[in-house]
Short mmCIF file of C-alpha atoms and ligand atoms in Angstrom, two decimals:
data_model
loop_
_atom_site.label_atom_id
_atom_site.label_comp_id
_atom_site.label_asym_id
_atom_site.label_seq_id
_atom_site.Cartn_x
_atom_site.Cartn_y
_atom_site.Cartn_z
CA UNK L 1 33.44 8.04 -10.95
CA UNK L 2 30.45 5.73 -10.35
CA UNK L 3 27.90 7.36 -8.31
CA UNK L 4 26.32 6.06 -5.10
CA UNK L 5 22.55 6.53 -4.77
CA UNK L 6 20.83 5.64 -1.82
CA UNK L 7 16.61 5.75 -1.62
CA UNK L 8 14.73 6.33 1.07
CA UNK L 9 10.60 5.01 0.53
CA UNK L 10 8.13 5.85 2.54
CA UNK L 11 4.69 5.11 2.81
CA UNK L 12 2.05 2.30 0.88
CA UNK L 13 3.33 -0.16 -1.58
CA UNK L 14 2.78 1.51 -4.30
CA UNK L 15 5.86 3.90 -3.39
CA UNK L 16 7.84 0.61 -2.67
CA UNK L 17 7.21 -0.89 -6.29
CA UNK L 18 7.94 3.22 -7.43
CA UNK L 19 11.07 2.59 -5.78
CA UNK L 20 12.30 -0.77 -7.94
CA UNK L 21 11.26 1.28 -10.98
CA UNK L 22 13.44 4.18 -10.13
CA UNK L 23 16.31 1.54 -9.17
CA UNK L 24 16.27 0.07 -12.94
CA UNK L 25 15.80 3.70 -14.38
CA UNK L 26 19.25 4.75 -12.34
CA UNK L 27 21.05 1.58 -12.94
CA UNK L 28 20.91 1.74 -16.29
CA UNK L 29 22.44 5.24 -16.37
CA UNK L 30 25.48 3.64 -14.31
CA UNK L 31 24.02 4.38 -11.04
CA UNK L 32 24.87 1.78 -8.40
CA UNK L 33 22.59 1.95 -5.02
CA UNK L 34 23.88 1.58 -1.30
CA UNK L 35 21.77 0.79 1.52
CA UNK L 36 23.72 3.65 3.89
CA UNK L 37 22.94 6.88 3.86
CA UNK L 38 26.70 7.95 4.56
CA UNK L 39 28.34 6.55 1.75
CA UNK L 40 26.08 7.74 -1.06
CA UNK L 41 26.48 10.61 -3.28
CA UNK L 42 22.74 11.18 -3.76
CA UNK L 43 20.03 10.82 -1.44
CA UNK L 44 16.47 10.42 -2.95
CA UNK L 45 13.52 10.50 -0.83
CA UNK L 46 10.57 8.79 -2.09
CA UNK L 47 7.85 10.36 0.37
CA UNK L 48 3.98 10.20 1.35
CA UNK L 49 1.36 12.70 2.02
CA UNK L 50 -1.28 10.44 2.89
CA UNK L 51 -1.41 12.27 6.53
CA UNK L 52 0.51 15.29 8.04
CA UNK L 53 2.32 13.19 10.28
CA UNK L 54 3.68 11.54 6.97
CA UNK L 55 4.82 14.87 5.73
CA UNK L 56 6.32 16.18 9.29
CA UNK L 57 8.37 13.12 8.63
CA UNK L 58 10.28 13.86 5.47
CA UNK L 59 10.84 17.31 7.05
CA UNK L 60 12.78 15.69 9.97
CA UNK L 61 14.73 13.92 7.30
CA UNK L 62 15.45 16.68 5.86
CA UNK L 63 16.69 18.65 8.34
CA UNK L 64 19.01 15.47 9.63
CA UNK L 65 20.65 15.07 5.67
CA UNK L 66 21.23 19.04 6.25
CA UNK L 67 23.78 17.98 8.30
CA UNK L 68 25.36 15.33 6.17
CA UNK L 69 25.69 17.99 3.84
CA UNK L 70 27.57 20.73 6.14
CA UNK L 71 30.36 17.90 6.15
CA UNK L 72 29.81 17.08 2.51
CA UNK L 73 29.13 19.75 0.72
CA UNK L 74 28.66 17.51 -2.86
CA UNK L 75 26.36 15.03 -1.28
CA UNK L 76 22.69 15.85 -3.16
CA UNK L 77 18.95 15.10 -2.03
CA UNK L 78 15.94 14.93 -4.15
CA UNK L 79 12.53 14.82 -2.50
CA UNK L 80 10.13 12.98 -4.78
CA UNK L 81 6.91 11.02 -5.11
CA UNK L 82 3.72 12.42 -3.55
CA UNK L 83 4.64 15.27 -0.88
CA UNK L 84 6.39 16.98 -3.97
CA UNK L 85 3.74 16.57 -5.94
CA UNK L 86 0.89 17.98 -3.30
CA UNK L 87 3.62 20.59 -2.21
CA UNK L 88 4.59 21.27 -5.83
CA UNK L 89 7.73 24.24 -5.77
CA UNK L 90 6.85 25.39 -2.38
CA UNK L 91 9.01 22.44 -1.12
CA UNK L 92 12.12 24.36 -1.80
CA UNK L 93 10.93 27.29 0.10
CA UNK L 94 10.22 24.57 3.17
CA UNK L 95 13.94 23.38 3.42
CA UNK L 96 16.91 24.53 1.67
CA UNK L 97 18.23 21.29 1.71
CA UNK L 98 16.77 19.97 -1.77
CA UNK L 99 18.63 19.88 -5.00
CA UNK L 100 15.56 18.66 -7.22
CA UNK L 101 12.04 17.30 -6.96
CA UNK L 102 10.49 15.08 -9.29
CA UNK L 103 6.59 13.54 -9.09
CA UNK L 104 5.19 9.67 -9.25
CA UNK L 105 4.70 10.36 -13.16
CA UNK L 106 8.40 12.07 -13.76
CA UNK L 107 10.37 9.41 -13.39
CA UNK L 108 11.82 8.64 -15.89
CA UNK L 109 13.02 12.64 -16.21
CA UNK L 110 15.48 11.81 -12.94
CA UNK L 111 18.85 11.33 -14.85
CA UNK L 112 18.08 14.98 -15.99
CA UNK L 113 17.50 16.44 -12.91
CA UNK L 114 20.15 14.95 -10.94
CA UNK L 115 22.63 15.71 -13.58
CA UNK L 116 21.38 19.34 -13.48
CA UNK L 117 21.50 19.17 -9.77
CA UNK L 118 25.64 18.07 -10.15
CA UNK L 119 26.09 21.08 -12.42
CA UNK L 120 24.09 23.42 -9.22
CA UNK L 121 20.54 23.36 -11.10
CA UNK L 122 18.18 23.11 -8.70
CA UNK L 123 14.74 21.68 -10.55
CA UNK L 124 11.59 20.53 -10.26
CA UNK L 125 9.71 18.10 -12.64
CA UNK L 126 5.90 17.73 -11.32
CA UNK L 127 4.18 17.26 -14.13
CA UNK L 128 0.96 14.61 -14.58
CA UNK L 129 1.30 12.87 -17.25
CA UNK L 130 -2.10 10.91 -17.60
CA UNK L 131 -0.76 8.15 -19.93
CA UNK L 132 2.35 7.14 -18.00
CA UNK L 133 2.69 3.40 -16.23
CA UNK L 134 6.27 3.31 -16.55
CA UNK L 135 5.58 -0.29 -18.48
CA UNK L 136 8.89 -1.40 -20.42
CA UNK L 137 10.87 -0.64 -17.23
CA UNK L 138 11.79 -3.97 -15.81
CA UNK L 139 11.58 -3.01 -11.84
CA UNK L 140 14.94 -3.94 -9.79
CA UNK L 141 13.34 -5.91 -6.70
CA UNK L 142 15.33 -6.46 -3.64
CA UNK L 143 13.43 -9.40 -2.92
CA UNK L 144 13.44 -12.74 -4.45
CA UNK L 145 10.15 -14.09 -3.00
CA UNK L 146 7.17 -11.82 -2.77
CA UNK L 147 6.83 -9.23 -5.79
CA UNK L 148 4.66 -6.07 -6.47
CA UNK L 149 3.24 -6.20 -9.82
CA UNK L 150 1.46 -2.17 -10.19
CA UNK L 151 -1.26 -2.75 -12.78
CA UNK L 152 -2.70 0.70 -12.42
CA UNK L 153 -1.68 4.39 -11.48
CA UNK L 154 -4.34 7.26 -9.72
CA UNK L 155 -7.71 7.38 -8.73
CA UNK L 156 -10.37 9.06 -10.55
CA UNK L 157 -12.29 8.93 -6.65
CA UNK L 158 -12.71 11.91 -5.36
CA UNK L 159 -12.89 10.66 -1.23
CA UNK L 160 -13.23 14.58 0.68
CA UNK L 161 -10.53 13.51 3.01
CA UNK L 162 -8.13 11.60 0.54
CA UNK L 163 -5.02 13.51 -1.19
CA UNK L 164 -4.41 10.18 -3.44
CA UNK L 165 -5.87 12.20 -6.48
CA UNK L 166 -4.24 14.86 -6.42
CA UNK L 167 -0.75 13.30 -5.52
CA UNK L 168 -1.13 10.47 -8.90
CA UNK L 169 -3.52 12.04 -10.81
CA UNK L 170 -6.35 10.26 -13.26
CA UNK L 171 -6.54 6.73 -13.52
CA UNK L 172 -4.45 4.58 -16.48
CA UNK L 173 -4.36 1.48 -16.57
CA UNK L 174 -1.05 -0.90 -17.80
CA UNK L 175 -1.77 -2.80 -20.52
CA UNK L 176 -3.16 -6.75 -20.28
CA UNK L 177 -0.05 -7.80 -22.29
CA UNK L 178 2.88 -5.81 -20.22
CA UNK L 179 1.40 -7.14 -16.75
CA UNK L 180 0.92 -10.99 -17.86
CA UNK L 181 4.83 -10.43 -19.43
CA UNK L 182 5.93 -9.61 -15.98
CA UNK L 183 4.03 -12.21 -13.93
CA UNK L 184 4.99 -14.69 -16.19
CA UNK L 185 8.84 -13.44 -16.03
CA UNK L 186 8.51 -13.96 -12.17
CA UNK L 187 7.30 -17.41 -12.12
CA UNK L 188 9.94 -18.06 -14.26
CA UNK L 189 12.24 -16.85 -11.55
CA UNK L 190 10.78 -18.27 -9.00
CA UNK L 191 9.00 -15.77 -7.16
CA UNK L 192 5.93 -17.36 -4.78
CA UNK L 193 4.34 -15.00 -4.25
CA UNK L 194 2.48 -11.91 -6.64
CA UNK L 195 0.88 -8.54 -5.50
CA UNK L 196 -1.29 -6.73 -7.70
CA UNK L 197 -1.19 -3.44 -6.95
CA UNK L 198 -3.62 0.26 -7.66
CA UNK L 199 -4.82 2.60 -5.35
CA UNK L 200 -8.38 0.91 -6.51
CA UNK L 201 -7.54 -2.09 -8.56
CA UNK L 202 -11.33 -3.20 -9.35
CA UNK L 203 -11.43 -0.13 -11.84
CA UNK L 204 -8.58 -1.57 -13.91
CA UNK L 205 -9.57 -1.40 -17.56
CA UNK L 206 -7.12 -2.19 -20.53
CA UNK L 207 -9.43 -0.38 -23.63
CA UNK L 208 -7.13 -2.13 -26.30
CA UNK L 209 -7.51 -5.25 -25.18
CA UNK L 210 -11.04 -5.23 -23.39
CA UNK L 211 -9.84 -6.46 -20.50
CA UNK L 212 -11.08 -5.65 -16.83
CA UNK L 213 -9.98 -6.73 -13.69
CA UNK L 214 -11.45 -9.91 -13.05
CA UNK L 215 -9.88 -11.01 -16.22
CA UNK L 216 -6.48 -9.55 -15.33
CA UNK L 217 -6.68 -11.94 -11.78
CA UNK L 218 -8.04 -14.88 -13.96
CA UNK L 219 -5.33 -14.84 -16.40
CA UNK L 220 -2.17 -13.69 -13.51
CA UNK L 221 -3.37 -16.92 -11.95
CA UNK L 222 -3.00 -18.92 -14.49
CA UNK L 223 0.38 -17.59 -15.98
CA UNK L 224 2.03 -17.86 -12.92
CA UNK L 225 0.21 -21.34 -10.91
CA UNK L 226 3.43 -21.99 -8.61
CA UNK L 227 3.20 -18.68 -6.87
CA UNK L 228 0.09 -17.22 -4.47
CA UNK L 229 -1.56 -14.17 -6.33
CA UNK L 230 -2.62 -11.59 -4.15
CA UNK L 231 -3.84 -7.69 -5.04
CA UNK L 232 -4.85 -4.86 -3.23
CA UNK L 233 -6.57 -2.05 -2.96
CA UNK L 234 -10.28 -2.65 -3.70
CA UNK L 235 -13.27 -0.06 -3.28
CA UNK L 236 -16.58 -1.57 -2.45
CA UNK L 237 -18.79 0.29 -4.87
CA UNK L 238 -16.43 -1.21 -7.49
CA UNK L 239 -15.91 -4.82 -6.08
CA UNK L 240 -18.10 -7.07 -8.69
CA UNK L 241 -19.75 -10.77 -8.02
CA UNK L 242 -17.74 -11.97 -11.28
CA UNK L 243 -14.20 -10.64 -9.53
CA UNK L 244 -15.12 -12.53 -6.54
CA UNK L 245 -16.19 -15.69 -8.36
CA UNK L 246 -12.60 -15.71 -10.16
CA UNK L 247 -11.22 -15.58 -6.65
CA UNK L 248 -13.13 -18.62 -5.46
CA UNK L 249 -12.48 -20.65 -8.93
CA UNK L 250 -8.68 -20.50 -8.25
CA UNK L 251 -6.67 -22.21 -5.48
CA UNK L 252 -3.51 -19.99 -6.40
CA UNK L 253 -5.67 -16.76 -6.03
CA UNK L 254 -5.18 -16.08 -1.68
CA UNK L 255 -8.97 -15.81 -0.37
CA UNK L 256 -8.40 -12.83 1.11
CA UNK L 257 -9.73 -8.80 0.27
CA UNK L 258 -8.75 -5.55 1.47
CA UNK L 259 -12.12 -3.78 1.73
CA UNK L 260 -11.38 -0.22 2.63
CA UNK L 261 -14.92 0.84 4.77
CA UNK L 262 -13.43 3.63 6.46
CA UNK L 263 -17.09 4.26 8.87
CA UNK L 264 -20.02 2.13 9.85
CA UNK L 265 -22.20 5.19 9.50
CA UNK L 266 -24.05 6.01 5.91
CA UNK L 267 -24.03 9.70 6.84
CA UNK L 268 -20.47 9.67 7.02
CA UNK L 269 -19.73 7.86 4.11
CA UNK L 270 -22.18 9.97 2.58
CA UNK L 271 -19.73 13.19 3.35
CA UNK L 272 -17.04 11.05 3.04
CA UNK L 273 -18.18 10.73 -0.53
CA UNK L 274 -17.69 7.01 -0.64
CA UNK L 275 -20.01 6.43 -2.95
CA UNK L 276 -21.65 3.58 -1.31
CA UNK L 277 -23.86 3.12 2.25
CA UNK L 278 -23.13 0.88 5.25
CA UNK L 279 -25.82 -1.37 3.81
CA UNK L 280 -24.45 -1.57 0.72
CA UNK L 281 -20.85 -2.33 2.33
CA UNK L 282 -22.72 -5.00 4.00
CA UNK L 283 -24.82 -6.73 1.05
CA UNK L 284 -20.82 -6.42 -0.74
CA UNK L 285 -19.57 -8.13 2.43
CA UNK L 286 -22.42 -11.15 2.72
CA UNK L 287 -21.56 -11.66 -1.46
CA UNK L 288 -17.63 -12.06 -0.44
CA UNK L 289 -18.56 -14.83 1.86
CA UNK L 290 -21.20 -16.91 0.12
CA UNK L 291 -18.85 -17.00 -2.78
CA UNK L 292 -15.50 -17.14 -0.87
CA UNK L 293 -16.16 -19.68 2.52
CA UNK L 294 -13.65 -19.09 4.49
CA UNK L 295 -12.10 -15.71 3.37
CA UNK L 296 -11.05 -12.91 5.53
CA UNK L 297 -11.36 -9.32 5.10
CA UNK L 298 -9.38 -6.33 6.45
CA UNK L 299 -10.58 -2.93 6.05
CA UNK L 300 -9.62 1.09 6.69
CA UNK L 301 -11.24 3.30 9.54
CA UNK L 302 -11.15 6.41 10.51
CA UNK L 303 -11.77 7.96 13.30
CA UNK L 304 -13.15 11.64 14.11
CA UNK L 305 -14.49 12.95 10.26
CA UNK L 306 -15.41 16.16 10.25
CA UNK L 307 -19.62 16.14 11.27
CA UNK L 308 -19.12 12.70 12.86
CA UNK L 309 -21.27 11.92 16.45
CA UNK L 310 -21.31 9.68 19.03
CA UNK L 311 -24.03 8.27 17.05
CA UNK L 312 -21.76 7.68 13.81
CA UNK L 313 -19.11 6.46 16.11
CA UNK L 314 -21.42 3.68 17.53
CA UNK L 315 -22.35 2.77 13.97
CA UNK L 316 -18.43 1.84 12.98
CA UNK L 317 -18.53 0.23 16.14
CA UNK L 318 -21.25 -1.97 15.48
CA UNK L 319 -20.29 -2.40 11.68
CA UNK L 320 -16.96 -3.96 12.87
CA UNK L 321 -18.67 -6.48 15.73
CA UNK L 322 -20.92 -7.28 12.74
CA UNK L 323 -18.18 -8.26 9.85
CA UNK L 324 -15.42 -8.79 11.94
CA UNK L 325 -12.59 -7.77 10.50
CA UNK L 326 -9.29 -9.57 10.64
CA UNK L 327 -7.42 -6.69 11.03
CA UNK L 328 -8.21 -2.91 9.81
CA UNK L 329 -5.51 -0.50 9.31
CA UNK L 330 -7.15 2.55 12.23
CA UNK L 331 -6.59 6.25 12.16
CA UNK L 332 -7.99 9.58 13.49
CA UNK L 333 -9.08 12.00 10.60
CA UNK L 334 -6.07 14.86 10.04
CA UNK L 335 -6.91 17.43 7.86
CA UNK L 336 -5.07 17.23 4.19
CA UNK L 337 -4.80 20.87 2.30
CA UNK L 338 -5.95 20.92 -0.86
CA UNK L 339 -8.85 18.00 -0.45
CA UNK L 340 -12.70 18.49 -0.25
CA UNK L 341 -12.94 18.37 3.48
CA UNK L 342 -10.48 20.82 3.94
CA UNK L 343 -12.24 23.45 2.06
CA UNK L 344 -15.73 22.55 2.62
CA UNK L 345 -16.52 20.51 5.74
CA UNK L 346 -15.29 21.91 9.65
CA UNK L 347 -12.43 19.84 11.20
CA UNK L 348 -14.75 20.39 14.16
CA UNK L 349 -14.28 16.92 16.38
CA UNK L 350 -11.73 17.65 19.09
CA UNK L 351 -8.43 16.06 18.82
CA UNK L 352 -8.99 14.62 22.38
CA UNK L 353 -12.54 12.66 20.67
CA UNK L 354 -10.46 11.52 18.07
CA UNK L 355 -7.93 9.90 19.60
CA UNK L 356 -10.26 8.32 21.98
CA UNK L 357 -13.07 7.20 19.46
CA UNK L 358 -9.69 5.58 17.80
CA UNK L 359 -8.67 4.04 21.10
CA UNK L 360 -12.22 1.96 21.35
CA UNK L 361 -11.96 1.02 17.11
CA UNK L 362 -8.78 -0.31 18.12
CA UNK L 363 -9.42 -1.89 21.37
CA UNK L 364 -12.71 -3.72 19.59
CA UNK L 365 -10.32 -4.57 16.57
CA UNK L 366 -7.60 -6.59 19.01
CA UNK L 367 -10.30 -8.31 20.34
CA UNK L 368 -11.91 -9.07 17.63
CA UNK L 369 -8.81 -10.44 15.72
CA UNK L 370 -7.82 -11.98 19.46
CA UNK L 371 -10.68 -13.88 18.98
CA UNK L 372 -10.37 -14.95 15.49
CA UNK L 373 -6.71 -16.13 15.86
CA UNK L 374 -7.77 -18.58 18.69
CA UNK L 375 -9.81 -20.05 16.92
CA UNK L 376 -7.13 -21.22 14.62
CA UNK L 377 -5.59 -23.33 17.50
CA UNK L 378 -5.10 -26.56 16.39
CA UNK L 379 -5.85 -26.43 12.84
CA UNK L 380 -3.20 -26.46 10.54
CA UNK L 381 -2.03 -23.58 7.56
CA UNK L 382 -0.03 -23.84 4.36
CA UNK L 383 2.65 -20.83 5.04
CA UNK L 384 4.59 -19.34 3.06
CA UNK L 385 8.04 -18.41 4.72
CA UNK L 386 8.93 -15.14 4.00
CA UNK L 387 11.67 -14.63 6.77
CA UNK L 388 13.66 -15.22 9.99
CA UNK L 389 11.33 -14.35 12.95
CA UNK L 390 12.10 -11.28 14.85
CA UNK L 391 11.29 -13.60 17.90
CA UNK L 392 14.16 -15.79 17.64
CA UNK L 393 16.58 -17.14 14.79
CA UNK L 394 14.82 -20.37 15.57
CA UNK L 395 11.94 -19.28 14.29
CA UNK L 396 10.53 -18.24 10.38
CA UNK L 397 8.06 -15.68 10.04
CA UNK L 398 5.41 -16.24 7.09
CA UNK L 399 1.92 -15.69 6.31
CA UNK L 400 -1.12 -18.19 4.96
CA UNK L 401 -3.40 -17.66 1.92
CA UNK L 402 -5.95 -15.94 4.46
CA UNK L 403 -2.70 -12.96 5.44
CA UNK L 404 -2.23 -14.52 8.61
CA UNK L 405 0.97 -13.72 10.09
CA UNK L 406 2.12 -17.40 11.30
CA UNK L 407 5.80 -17.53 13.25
CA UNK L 408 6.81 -21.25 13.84
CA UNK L 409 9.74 -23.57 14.31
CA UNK L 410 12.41 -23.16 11.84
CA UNK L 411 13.37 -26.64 12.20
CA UNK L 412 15.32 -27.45 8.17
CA UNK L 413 12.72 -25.00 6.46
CA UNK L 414 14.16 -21.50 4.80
CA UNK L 415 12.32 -18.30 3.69
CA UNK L 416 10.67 -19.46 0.02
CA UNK L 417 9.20 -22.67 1.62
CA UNK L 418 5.48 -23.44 1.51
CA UNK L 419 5.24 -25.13 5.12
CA UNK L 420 2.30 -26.84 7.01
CA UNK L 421 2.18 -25.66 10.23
CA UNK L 422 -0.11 -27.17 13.09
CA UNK L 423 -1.11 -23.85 15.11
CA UNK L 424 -0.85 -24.18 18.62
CA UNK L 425 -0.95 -20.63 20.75
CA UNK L 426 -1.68 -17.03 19.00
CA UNK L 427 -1.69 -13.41 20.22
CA UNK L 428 -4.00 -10.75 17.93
CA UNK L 429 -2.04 -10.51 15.30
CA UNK L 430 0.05 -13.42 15.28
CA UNK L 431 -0.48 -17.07 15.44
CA UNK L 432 2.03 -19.38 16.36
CA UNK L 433 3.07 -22.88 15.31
CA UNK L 434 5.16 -26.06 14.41
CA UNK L 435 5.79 -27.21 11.19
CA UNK L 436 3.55 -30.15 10.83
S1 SF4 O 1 -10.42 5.46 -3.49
FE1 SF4 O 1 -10.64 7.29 -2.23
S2 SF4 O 1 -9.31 6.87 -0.47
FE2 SF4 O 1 -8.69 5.46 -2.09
S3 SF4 O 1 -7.04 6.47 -3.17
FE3 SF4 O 1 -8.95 6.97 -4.25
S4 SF4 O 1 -9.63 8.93 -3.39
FE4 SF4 O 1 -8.12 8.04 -1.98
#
């Protein structure tokens, strides 16, 4: 009998283009998926341990599918991806409710395990394996406009508070050849829109053919020109001038970076081990702009690192009133077992500090951003739709070149479309328009 698999992904992107991976790997052992959790057979969570509130998640999860199970005794439920991997076996002493647990490079070792699992087997596969990019898989999207293209797995960065390295191991890169194939396949099909995707994408390097990032971008952009090509994650001691130069030299590459800062203070990032100061950050930031007129930049911060003062607080402050960020993605440090700063540096800023030092970075972001997205009023953006507002069914939701998040009068236009739209109100994270 044909058996029903449902996934569960949590986390970054990277665990959402995992997910289309393990889709085709399933499917192709007669697998079919289901969106609800009650009629599948197998449950697979694909979880993240980025921070403990991520893991305390999956837990909950857990305990709810323990449950199902009481009614359906045959229903099974792999945990896998990066809590697995940072937890390793001890998972299965954290909830009895897990049949097998595979890593982000064991994969393709899931037919095995599950059909253990169906025979009562309970395993784990966790291994790293440092050459693995899954390439020859062809992912099974669920989309049909916007696509995640993974051009790199791990991070060979060793940030004290980050878990990343020790979740996806070493670096690899995909080779030139396999990513162009796949870009190229979704122009083909239509797709508008492409995501490059690595946990730090400016260290791609293909050795066989030479081939570094700003090359991969150049030659994505021109093997797919319909569609926008976007990529993310960068880290600024590795952004280069010639990267940035390929962004301003083509119109289908968005003009838009992810620059991950994390603090405005150079002590910080100095036990942070960033690997780069705030002035540094800054000289990257004033290179991004004189190249790139007009781009916008988003960033990470985090609030409440172990050592950090009032001082160091100010100086993210400051750093963000200086560069002004379109939007940052904002959170207070927790500690992650296992990393630097958990064995070496004191967790020693009160929980009460951190939460308020976060409340001011985000207060100072929304009006920051507040202030940026009125001063689109009146000017007018090339959107792409990407779906029905959550406003009204009147309204599309889309986003320009820049990552603005535009909603605007539906009027004859459908998800897909490339729409001008004048812009005539916005909130801080939001503008608003007509199609023009
Ligand atoms: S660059 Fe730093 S923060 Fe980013 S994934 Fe690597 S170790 Fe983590």
């Amino acid at each position: 009998m044909t058996k029903k698999v449902h996934i569960r992904t949590f986390g970054c992107q990277m665990n959402q283009a995992d997910t289309e991976i393990i889709t085709s790997l399933l499917q192709d052992e007669g697998y079919v998926m289901t969106d609800s959790e009650d009629s599948a057979d197998l449950v697979i969570l694909n979880t993240c341990a980025v921070r403990e509130n991520a893991v305390e998640k999956i837990m909950n999860t857990l305990n709810n599918l323990k449950g199902k199970r009481r009614l359906r005794s045959d229903l099974l439920v792999g945990v896998i991806g990066c809590v697995p991997q940072y937890y390793r076996e001890k998972m299965f002493g954290m909830s009895d409710g897990i049949d097998f647990l595979a890593g982000p490079d064991t994969y393709r070792q899931l037919p095995l395990l599950i059909e253990n699992a169906q025979q009562g087997i309970r395993g784990a596969n966790l291994a790293f394996i440092p050459e693995e990019t899954y390439t020859g898989i062809e992912p099974v999207r669920t989309g049909s406009i916007s696509a995640f293209v993974p051009v790199m797995r791990g991070c060979n960065n060793r940030c004290a508070f980050c878990v990343v390295p020790y979740t996806r191991g070493k670096e690899r890169s995909r080779p030139m050849k396999s990513v162009i194939d796949e870009v190229e396949q979704l122009e083909e099909a239509g797709y508008r829109e492409i995501t490059l995707l690595g946990q730090n994408v400016n260290s791609y390097f293909d050795d066989n053919a030479g081939c570094d990032f700003a090359e991969l971008l150049e030659r994505s952009s021109r093997a797919a020109k319909r569609a926008r090509i976007r990529f993310t994650t960068s880290h600024p001691k590795d952004i280069s001038e010639s990267l940035v130069r390929v962004i301003a030299a083509h119109d289908n590459i968005c003009n838009t970076i992810h620059l991950p800062v994390q603090s405005g203070s150079t002590r910080m990032l100095g036990l942070m081990n960033r690997g780069h100061s705030r002035e540094e950050y800054l000289e990257k930031i004033a290179m991004i702009r004189r190249c790139i007129p007009g781009v916008t930049i988003s960033t990470d911060l985090i609030a409440g690192f172990c050592g950090e003062t009032e001082k160091d607080h100010r100086e993210t402050l400051s750093l963000m009133e200086e560069v002004r960020f379109d939007f940052s993605y904002t959170f207070y440090y927790s500690v992650r077992p296992g990393t630097y700063a958990a064995k070496h540096l004191p967790d020693d800023v009160a929980e009460k500090v951190k939460k308020r030092r976060l409340d001011e970075i985000i207060a100072l972001q929304n009006k920051i951003s507040g202030e940026l997205y009125a001063a689109q009023i009146g000017n007018v953006a090339a959107v792409l739709a990407e779906s029905e507002s959550k406003r009204s069914r009147e309204m599309l939701m889309g986003r320009t070149a820049t990552n603005r998040v535009v909603v605007f009068d539906r009027e004859d236009y459908k998800p897909g479309d490339l729409v001008s739209v004048k812009i005539h109100a916005s909130t801080s994270a939001t503008l608003i328009g007509r199609p023009q």
